[in-house]
Short mmCIF file of C-alpha atoms in Angstrom, two decimals:
data_model
loop_
_atom_site.label_atom_id
_atom_site.label_comp_id
_atom_site.label_asym_id
_atom_site.label_seq_id
_atom_site.Cartn_x
_atom_site.Cartn_y
_atom_site.Cartn_z
CA ALA A 3 -197.70 -117.89 160.49
CA ALA A 4 -199.87 -118.30 157.59
CA GLU A 5 -203.49 -118.78 158.45
CA ARG A 6 -204.36 -122.21 157.11
CA GLN A 7 -207.40 -123.14 158.80
CA GLU A 8 -209.89 -120.75 157.77
CA SER A 9 -213.04 -122.30 156.31
CA VAL A 10 -212.63 -124.27 152.76
CA ASP A 11 -215.27 -125.93 150.94
CA THR A 12 -214.37 -129.60 151.37
CA ASP A 13 -215.65 -130.38 148.13
CA GLN A 14 -213.00 -128.36 146.38
CA SER A 15 -210.36 -130.31 148.15
CA ASN A 16 -207.97 -131.64 146.77
CA VAL A 17 -207.40 -134.56 149.22
CA SER A 18 -208.93 -137.95 148.41
CA LEU A 19 -209.85 -140.27 150.75
CA GLU A 20 -209.38 -144.34 150.31
CA ASN A 21 -210.30 -147.53 152.47
CA GLY A 22 -213.41 -146.31 153.67
CA ILE A 23 -211.38 -143.15 155.53
CA GLU A 24 -213.30 -140.43 157.09
CA LEU A 25 -211.51 -137.21 158.33
CA PRO A 26 -212.52 -134.55 160.24
CA ASP A 27 -213.33 -131.48 158.25
CA ASP A 28 -210.55 -129.46 159.89
CA VAL A 29 -207.93 -132.19 159.10
CA THR A 30 -209.14 -132.29 155.46
CA VAL A 31 -208.71 -128.39 155.55
CA PHE A 32 -205.40 -128.76 156.74
CA LEU A 33 -203.97 -131.20 154.33
CA SER A 34 -205.82 -129.68 151.41
CA LYS A 35 -204.07 -126.25 152.46
CA PHE A 36 -200.68 -127.99 152.86
CA THR A 37 -200.77 -129.69 149.27
CA LYS A 38 -201.66 -126.81 147.76
CA SER A 39 -198.77 -124.89 149.58
CA ILE A 40 -196.46 -126.88 147.52
CA PRO A 41 -193.58 -126.26 146.16
CA ASP A 42 -193.50 -122.87 147.80
CA ILE A 43 -190.78 -124.01 150.70
CA ASN A 44 -191.70 -121.01 153.08
CA ALA A 45 -195.70 -121.65 153.30
CA MET A 46 -194.91 -125.50 153.47
CA LYS A 47 -192.94 -124.85 156.41
CA THR A 48 -195.86 -123.22 158.36
CA PHE A 49 -197.64 -126.73 158.35
CA TYR A 50 -194.69 -127.97 160.53
CA SER A 51 -194.87 -127.83 164.60
CA LYS A 52 -191.82 -126.44 166.12
CA GLU A 53 -191.87 -129.67 167.64
CA PHE A 54 -191.49 -131.93 164.64
CA ARG A 55 -189.38 -134.53 164.75
CA HIS A 56 -189.28 -137.04 162.19
CA ASP A 57 -186.59 -140.03 161.75
CA GLY A 58 -184.04 -137.55 163.22
CA TYR A 59 -185.25 -134.62 161.17
CA HIS A 60 -186.11 -131.67 163.71
CA PHE A 61 -187.94 -128.56 162.64
CA ASP A 62 -184.87 -126.52 161.92
CA ARG A 63 -183.61 -128.94 159.40
CA VAL A 64 -187.25 -128.85 157.62
CA GLU A 65 -186.80 -126.28 154.88
CA LEU A 66 -183.44 -128.33 154.09
CA GLY A 67 -185.13 -131.59 153.57
CA ILE A 68 -188.37 -129.88 151.63
CA ASN A 69 -185.79 -127.96 149.70
CA TRP A 70 -184.31 -131.28 148.61
CA VAL A 71 -187.36 -132.85 147.80
CA VAL A 72 -188.89 -130.38 145.56
CA LYS A 73 -185.14 -129.67 143.76
CA ALA A 74 -184.18 -133.41 143.51
CA PHE A 75 -187.57 -134.81 142.12
CA GLY A 76 -188.86 -132.17 139.40
CA TYR A 77 -192.34 -133.17 139.24
CA LEU A 78 -192.86 -131.37 142.68
CA LYS A 79 -191.94 -128.10 140.70
CA ASP A 80 -195.51 -127.38 139.70
CA GLY A 81 -197.18 -128.43 142.81
CA VAL A 82 -199.45 -131.67 143.75
CA ASP A 83 -202.70 -132.42 142.09
CA GLU A 84 -203.88 -134.56 144.93
CA LEU A 85 -203.09 -136.02 147.91
CA HIS A 86 -204.66 -139.51 148.73
CA ILE A 87 -205.12 -140.67 152.27
CA THR A 88 -204.64 -144.01 153.11
CA HIS A 89 -204.31 -144.50 156.61
CA TYR A 90 -205.81 -142.26 159.16
CA GLU A 91 -205.85 -143.11 163.05
CA PRO A 92 -207.02 -140.83 165.63
CA ILE A 93 -205.11 -140.95 168.70
CA ASP A 94 -207.05 -138.49 170.85
CA ASP A 95 -208.73 -135.16 169.88
CA ASN A 96 -205.58 -133.24 169.20
CA ASN A 97 -203.41 -136.07 167.94
CA ALA A 98 -203.48 -138.85 165.04
CA VAL A 99 -201.12 -140.80 162.41
CA ILE A 100 -201.49 -140.29 159.03
CA GLY A 101 -200.20 -141.84 155.50
CA GLY A 102 -200.59 -141.56 152.00
CA TYR A 103 -199.39 -140.67 148.39
CA VAL A 104 -199.24 -137.77 145.89
CA ILE A 105 -200.41 -137.70 142.23
CA ALA A 106 -198.47 -135.32 140.25
CA ASN A 107 -198.19 -134.82 136.56
CA ASN A 108 -200.40 -137.81 136.47
CA HIS A 109 -198.16 -140.16 138.33
CA GLU A 110 -198.70 -142.11 141.62
CA TYR A 111 -195.99 -142.04 144.32
CA GLU A 112 -196.73 -144.18 146.97
CA ASN A 113 -195.00 -143.99 150.34
CA PHE A 114 -193.10 -140.71 148.78
CA ALA A 115 -190.34 -139.16 150.62
CA ILE A 116 -192.61 -135.89 151.59
CA PRO A 117 -192.64 -136.59 155.35
CA PRO A 118 -196.87 -136.18 155.68
CA LEU A 119 -197.22 -139.14 153.67
CA HIS A 120 -195.31 -141.78 155.83
CA LYS A 121 -197.58 -143.94 157.81
CA SER A 122 -195.95 -142.90 160.86
CA MET A 123 -196.63 -139.41 160.63
CA LYS A 124 -198.23 -137.61 163.34
CA ILE A 125 -200.30 -134.69 163.31
CA ARG A 126 -201.15 -132.66 166.03
CA LYS A 127 -203.41 -129.77 166.99
CA GLU A 128 -201.46 -126.64 168.47
CA ASN A 129 -203.47 -123.68 169.24
CA GLY A 130 -206.48 -124.91 167.55
CA GLN A 131 -204.41 -125.25 164.21
CA TRP A 132 -203.33 -129.24 162.67
CA LEU A 133 -199.54 -129.44 162.22
CA PHE A 134 -197.04 -132.11 161.16
CA TYR A 135 -195.45 -133.45 164.25
CA GLY A 136 -193.38 -135.97 162.76
CA ASN A 137 -192.83 -139.66 164.11
CA GLN A 138 -190.88 -138.31 167.25
CA THR A 139 -188.13 -140.90 166.67
CA PRO A 140 -184.10 -141.01 166.21
CA ILE A 141 -183.25 -141.89 162.58
CA GLU A 142 -181.59 -145.25 162.01
CA MET A 143 -179.13 -146.13 159.77
CA GLY A 144 -178.17 -149.88 159.60
CA MET A 145 -177.21 -150.88 163.35
CA TYR A 146 -176.27 -147.26 163.95
CA GLN A 147 -178.61 -144.98 165.71
CA THR A 148 -178.56 -141.31 166.42
CA SER A 149 -180.82 -138.69 168.13
CA ASP A 150 -179.56 -136.12 165.87
CA ALA A 151 -179.14 -136.69 162.44
CA ILE A 152 -179.60 -133.92 160.35
#
């Protein structure tokens, strides 16, 4: 796995905080490094827990989901300019819920479909490193619900 948590000057970060949010330095480093990894799919995958699950997507489908988002929305092909964090709720020392939006090519995409931007996205510290953990819920499609959607 790529090393993501080494020291980074948080003044050089591409993570912006809104609504008076304060993030621990290690969370800022994690988010900044993830944002800078876009659109390199192999690099992006290293920021996800093997236990990742979000609306039915499991870790083994993260690459497929990222690949689809990067290809379907061409503005990500050149990366992301900034990640704006609008929601941060620590659960304990090793878990938190996060939300926000990206700015790419000078357009704002609130609640965009990159999983870490959903307000229900959990992050979890594993072996000293923050990783995206997902909302740990099954997908809901109308009145149907499945725990193994993709």
